[in-house]
Coordinates of N, CA and C and ligand atoms in Angstrom, one line a residue:
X172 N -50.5 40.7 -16.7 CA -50.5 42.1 -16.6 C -50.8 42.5 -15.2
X173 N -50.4 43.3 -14.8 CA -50.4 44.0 -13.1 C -50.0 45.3 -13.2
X174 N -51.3 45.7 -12.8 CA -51.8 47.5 -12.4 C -51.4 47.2 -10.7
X175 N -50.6 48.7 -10.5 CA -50.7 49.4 -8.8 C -51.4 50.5 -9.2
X176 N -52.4 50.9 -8.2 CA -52.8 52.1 -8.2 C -52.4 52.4 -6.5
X177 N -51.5 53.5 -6.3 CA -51.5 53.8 -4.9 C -52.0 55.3 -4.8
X178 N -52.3 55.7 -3.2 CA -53.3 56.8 -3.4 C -52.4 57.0 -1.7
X179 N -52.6 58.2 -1.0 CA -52.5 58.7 0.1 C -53.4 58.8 1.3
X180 N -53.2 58.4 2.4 CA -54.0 59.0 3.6 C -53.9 60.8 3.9
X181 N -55.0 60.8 5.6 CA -54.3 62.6 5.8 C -53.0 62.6 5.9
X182 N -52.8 64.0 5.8 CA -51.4 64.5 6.0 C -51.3 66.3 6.5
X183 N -50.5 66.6 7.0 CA -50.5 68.0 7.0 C -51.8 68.0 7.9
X184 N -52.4 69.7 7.2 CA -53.7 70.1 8.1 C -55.2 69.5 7.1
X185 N -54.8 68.4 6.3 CA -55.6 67.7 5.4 C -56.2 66.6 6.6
X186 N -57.1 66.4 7.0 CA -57.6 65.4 8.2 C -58.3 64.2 7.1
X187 N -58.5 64.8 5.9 CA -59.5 63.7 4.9 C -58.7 63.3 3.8
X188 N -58.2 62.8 3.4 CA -57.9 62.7 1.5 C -58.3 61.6 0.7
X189 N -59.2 62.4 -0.2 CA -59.8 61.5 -0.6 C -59.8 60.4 -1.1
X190 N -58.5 60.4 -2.1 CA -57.8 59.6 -3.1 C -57.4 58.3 -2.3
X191 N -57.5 57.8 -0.8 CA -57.5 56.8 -0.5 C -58.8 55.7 -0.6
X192 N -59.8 56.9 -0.5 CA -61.5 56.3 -1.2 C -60.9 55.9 -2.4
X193 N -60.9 56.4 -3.3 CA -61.3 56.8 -4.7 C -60.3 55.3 -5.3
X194 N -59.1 54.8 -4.5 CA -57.9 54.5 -4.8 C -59.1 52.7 -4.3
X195 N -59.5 52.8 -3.1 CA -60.4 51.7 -2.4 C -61.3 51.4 -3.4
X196 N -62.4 52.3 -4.0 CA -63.3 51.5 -5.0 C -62.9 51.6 -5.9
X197 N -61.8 51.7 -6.7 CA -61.7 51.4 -7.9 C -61.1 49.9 -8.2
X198 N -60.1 49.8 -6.6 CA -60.1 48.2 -6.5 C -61.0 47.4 -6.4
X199 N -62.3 48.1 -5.5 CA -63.3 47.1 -5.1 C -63.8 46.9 -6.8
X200 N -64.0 47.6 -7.6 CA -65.0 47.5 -8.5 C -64.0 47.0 -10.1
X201 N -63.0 46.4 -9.7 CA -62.0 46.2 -11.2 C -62.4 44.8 -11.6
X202 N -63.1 44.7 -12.7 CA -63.6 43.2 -13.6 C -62.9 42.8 -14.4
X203 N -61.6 43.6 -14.7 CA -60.8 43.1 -15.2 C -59.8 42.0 -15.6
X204 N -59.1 41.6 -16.6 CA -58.6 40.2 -16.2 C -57.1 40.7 -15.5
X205 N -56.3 41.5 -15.6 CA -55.5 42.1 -14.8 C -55.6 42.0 -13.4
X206 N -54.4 41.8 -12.9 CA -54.3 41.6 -11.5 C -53.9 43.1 -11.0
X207 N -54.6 43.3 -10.0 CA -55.0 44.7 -9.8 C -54.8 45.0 -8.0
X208 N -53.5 45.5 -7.8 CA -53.5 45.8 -6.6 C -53.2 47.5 -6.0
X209 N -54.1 47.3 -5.1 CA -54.1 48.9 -4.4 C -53.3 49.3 -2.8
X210 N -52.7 50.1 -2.9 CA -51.6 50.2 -2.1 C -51.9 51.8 -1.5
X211 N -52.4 52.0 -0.2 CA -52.4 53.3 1.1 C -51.1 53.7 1.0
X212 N -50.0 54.4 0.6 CA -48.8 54.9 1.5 C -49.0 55.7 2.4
X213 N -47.7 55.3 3.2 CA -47.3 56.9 3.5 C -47.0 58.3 3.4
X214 N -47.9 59.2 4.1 CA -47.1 60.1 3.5 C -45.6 60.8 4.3
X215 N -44.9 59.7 3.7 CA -43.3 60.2 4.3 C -42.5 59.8 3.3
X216 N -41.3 60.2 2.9 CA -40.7 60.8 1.9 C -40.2 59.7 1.4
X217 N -39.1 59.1 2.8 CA -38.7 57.7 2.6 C -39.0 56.3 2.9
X218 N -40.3 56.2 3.6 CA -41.1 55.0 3.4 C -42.0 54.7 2.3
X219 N -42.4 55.8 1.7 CA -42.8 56.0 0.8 C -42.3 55.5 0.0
X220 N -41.2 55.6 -0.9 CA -40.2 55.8 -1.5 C -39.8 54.1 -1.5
X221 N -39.4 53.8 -0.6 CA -38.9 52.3 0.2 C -39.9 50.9 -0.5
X222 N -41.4 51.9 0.0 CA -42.8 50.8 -0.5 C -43.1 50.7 -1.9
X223 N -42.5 51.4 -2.5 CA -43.0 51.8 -4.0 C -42.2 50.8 -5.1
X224 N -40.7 51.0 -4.0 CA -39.2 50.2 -4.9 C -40.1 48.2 -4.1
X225 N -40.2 48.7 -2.8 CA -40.6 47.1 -2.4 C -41.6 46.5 -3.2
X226 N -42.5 47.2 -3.3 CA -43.5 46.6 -4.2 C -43.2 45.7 -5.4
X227 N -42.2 46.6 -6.0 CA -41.8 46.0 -7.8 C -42.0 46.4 -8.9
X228 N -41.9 45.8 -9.6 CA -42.1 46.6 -10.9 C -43.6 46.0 -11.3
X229 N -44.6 47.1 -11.8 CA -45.6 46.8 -12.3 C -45.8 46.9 -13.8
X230 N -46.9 46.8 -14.5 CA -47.0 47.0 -15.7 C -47.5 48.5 -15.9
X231 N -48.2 48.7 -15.2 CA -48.6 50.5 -14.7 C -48.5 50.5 -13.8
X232 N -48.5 51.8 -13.3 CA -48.7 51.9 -11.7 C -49.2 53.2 -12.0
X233 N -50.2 53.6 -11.4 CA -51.0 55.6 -11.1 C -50.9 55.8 -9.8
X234 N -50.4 56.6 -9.6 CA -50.3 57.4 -8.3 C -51.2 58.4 -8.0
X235 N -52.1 58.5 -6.9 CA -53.1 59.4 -6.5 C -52.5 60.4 -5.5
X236 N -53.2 61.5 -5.2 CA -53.1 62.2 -4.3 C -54.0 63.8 -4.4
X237 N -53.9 64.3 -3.1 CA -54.7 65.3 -3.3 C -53.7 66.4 -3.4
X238 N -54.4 67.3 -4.1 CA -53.9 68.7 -4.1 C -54.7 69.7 -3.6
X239 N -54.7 69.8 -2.6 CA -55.5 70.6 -1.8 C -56.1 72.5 -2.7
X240 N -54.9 73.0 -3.6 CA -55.3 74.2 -3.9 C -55.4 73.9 -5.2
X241 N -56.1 72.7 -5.8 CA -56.5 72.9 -7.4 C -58.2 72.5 -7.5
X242 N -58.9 73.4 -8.3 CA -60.1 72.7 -8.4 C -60.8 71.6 -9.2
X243 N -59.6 71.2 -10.4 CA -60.1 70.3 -11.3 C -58.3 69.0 -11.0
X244 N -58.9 67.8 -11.4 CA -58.1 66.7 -11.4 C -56.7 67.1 -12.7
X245 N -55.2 67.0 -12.5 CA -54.4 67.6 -13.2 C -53.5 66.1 -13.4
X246 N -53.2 65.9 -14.2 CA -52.4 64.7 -14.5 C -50.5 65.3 -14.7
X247 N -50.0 64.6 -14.0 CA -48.5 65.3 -14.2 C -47.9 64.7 -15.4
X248 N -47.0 65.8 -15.5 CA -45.9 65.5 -16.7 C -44.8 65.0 -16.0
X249 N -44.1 65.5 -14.9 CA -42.9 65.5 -14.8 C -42.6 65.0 -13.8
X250 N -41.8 64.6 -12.9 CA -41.4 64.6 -12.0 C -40.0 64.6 -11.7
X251 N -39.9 65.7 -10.2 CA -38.1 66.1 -10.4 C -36.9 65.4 -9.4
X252 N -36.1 65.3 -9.7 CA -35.5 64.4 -8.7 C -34.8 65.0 -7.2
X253 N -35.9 65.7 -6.9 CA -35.3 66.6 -5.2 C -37.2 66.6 -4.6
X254 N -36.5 66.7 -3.3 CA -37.7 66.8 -2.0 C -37.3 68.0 -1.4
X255 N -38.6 69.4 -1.6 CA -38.4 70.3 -0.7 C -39.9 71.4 -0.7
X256 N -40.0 70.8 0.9 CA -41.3 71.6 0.9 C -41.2 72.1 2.3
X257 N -42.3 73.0 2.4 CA -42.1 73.5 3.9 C -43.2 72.8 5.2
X258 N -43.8 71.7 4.3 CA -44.8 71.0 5.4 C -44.2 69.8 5.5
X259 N -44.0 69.4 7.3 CA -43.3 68.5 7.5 C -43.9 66.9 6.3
X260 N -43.7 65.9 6.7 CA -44.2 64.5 6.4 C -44.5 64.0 7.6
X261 N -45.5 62.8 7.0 CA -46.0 62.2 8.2 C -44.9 61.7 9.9
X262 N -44.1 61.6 8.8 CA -43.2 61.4 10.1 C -42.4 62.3 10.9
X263 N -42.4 63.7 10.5 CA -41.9 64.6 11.2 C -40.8 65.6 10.5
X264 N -40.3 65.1 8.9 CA -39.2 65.0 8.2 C -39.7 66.4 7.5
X265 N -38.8 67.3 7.6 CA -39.0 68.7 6.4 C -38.1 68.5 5.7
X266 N -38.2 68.2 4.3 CA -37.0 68.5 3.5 C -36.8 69.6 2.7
X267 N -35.4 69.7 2.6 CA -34.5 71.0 2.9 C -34.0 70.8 0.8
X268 N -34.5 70.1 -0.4 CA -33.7 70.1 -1.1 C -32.5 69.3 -2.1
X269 N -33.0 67.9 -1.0 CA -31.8 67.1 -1.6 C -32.4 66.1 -2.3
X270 N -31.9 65.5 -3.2 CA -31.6 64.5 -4.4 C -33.0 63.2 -4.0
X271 N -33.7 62.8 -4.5 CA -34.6 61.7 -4.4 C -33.4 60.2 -4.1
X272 N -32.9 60.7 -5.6 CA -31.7 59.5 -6.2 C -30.3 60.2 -6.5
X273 N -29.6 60.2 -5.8 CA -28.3 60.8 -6.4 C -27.8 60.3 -7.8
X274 N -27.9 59.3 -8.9 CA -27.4 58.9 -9.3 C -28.4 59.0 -10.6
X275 N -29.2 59.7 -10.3 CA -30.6 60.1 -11.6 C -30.6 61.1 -11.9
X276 N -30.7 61.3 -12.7 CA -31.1 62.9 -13.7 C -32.2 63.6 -12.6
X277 N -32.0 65.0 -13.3 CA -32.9 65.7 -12.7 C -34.6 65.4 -12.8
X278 N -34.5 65.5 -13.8 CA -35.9 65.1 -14.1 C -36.2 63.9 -14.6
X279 N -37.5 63.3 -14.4 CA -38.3 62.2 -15.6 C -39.7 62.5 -15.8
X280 N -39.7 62.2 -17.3 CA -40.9 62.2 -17.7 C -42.3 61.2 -17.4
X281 N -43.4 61.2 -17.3 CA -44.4 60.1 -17.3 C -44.4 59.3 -18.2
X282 N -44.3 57.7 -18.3 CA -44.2 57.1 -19.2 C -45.7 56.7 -19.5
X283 N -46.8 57.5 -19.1 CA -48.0 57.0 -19.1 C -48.5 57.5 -20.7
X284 N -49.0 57.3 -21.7 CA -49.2 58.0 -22.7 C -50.2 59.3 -22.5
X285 N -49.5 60.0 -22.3 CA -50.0 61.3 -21.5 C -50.7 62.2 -22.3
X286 N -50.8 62.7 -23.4 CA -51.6 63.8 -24.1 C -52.8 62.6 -24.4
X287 N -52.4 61.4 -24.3 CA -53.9 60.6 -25.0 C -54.6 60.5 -23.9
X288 N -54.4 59.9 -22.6 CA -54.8 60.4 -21.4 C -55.9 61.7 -21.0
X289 N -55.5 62.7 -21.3 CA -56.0 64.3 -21.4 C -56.8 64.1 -22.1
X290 N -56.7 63.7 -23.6 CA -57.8 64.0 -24.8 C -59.5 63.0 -24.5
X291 N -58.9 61.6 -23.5 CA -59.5 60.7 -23.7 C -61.0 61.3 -22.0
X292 N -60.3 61.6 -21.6 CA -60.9 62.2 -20.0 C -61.6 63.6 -20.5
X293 N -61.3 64.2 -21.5 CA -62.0 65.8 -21.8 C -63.1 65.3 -22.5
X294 N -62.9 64.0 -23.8 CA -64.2 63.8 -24.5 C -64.8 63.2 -23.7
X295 N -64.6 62.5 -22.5 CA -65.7 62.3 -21.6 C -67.0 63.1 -21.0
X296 N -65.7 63.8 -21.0 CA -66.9 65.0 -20.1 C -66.1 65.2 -18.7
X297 N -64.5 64.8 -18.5 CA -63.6 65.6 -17.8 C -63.4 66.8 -18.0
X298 N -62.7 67.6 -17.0 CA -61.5 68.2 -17.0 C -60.6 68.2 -16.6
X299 N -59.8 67.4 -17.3 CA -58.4 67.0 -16.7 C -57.5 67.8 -17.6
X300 N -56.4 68.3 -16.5 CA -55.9 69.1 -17.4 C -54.1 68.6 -16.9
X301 N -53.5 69.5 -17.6 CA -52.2 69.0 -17.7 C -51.4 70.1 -16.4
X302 N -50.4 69.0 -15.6 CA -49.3 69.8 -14.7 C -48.3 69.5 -14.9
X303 N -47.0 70.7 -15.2 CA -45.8 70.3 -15.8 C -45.0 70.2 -14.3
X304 N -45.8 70.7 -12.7 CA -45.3 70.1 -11.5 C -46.1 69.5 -10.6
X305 N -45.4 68.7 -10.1 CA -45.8 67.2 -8.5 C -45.6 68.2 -7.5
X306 N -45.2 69.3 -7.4 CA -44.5 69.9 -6.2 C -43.7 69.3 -5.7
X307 N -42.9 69.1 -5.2 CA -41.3 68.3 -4.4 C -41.7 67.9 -3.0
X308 N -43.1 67.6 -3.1 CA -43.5 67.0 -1.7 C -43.5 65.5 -1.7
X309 N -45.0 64.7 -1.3 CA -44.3 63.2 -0.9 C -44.9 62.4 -2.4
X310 N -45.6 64.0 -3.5 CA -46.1 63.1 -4.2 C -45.1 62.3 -5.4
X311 N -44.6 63.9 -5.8 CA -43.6 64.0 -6.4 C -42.8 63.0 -6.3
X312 N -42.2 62.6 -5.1 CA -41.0 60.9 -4.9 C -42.2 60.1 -5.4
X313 N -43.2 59.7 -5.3 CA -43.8 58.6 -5.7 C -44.1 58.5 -7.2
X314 N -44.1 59.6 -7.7 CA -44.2 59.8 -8.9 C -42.5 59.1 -9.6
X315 N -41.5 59.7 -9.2 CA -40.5 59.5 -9.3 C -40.1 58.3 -9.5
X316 N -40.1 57.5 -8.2 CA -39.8 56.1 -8.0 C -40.6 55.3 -9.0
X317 N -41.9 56.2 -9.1 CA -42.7 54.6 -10.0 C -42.3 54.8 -11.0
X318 N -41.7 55.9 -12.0 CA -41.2 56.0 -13.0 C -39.9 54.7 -13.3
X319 N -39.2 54.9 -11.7 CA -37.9 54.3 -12.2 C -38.2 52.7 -11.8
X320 N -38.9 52.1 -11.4 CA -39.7 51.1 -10.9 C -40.8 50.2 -11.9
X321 N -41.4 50.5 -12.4 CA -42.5 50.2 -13.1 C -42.6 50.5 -14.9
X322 N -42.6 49.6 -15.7 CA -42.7 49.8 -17.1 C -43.8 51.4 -17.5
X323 N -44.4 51.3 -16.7 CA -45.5 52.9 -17.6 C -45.6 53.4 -15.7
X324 N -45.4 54.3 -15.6 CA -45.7 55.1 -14.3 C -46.5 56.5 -14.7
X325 N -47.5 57.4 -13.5 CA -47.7 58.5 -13.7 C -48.5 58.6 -12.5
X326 N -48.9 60.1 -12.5 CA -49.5 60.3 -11.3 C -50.7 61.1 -11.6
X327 N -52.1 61.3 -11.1 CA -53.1 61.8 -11.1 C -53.3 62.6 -9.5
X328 N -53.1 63.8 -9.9 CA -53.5 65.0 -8.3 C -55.3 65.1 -8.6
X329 N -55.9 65.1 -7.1 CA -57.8 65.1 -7.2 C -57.5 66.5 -6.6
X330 N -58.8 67.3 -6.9 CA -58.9 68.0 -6.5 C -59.8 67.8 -4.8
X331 N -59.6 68.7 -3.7 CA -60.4 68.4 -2.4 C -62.0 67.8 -2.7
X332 N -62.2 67.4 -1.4 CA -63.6 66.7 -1.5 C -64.5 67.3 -2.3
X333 N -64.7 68.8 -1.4 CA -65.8 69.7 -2.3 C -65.7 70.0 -3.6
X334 N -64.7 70.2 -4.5 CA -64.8 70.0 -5.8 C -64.6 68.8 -6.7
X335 N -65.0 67.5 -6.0 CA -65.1 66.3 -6.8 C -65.0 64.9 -6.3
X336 N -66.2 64.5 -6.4 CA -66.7 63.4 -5.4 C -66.0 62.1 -5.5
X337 N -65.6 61.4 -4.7 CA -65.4 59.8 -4.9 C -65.2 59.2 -5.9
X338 N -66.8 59.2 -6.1 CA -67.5 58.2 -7.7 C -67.1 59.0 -8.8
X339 N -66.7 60.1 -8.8 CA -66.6 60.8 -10.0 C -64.7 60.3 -9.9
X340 N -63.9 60.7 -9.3 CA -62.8 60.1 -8.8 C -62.7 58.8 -9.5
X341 N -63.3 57.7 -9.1 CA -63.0 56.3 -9.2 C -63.2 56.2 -11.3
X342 N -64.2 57.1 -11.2 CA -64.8 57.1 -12.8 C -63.4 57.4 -13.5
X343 N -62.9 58.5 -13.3 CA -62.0 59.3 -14.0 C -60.8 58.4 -13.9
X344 N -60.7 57.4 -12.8 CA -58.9 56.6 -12.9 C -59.5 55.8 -13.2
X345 N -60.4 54.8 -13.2 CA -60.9 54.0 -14.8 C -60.9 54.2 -15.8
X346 N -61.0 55.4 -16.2 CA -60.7 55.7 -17.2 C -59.6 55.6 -18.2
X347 N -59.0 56.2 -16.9 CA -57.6 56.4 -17.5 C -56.4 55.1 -17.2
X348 N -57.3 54.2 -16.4 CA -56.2 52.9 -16.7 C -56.7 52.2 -17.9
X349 N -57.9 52.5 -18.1 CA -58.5 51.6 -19.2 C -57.9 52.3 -20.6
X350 N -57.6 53.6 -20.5 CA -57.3 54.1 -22.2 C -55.5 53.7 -21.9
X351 N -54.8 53.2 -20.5 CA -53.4 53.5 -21.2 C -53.5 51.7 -21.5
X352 N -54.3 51.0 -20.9 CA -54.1 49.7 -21.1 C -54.7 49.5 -22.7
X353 N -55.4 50.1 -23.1 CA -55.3 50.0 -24.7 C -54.2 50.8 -25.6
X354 N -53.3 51.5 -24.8 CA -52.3 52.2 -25.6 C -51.4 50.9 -26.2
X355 N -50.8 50.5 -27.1 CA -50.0 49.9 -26.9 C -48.9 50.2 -25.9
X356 N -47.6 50.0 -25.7 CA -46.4 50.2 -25.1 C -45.5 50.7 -25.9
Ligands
PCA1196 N1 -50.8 64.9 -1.5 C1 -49.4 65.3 -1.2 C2 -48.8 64.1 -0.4 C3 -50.0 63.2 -0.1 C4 -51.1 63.7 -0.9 O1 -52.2 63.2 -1.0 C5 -48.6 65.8 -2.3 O2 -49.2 66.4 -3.3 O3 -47.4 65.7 -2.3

């Protein structure tokens, strides 16, 4: 069995994001018998994109990132198959709208077992709540690709530093690898 958890550096007028901590100790700290690798991207549309397909197919993979304007951790539903936002990417790239995958449906769903996800993070003592959007930025393609890439894909948005620390971070995506790895498939 083989978990990716990939998470993001800054980007934009973001100089911190956290999710590349949070993404760091949850690898340092996995006792699992699972082979467990953690992966920094870029945030650029199509290196991103490029590292996700390079990487391979996992048995899960969670995608981190921050969402700078949410206060609580939001787990996505969906992800759409177009890039368009109005903040460049790390490399300089604005996109204007066009196709992830030309040859893919508009949308895909998270193959993560997603409402058990939610239920299992709230009786914790989460609040994790549900987003039916990634935004069409760099998370969104990552979301995307690991769908089409990886047996169970999904993505977890953190909210900024000041509403939710690290350790509480690292808690919450153990969590949630641990409840899909008891999902069956
Ligand atoms: N958040 C951005 C990209 C990198 C990150 O951490 C996003 O939501 O698309």
């Amino acid at each position: 069995m083989r978990i990716l958890l990939t998470a993001f550096g800054p980007f934009g007028s973001h100089t911190y994001n956290p999710t590349e901590h949070v993404a760091r100790l949850v690898g340092q700290r996995w006792n699992r018998p699972e082979q467990f690798v953690v992966e920094i991207l870029p945030v650029e549309y199509e290196a991103a994109r490029q590292r996700v397909i390079g990487l391979g197919p996992f048995d899960v993979h969670l995608g981190l990132g921050l969402a700078a304007d949410r206060d609580v951790p939001t787990l996505e539903r969906f992800a759409m198959n177009r890039q368009d936002a109005p903040t460049p990417d790390n490399a300089g790239h604005v996109a204007l709208g066009n196709s992830i995958d030309e040859s893919a449906p508009l949308a895909f769903e998270t193959t993560l077992p997603f409402r058990r996800l939610i239920e299992s993070a709230n009786a914790t003592g989460y609040q994790l709540k549900e987003s039916r959007t990634a935004g069409l930025y760099v998370c969104n393609t990552v979301l995307f690709c690991g769908i089409q890439t990886s047996k169970r894909a999904g993505f977890l948005h953190l909210p900024p530093a000041e509403a939710f620390s690290v350790e509480e971070g690292a808690k919450l995506v153990e969590l949630l690898l641990v409840a899909t790895l008891e999902e069956p498939c």
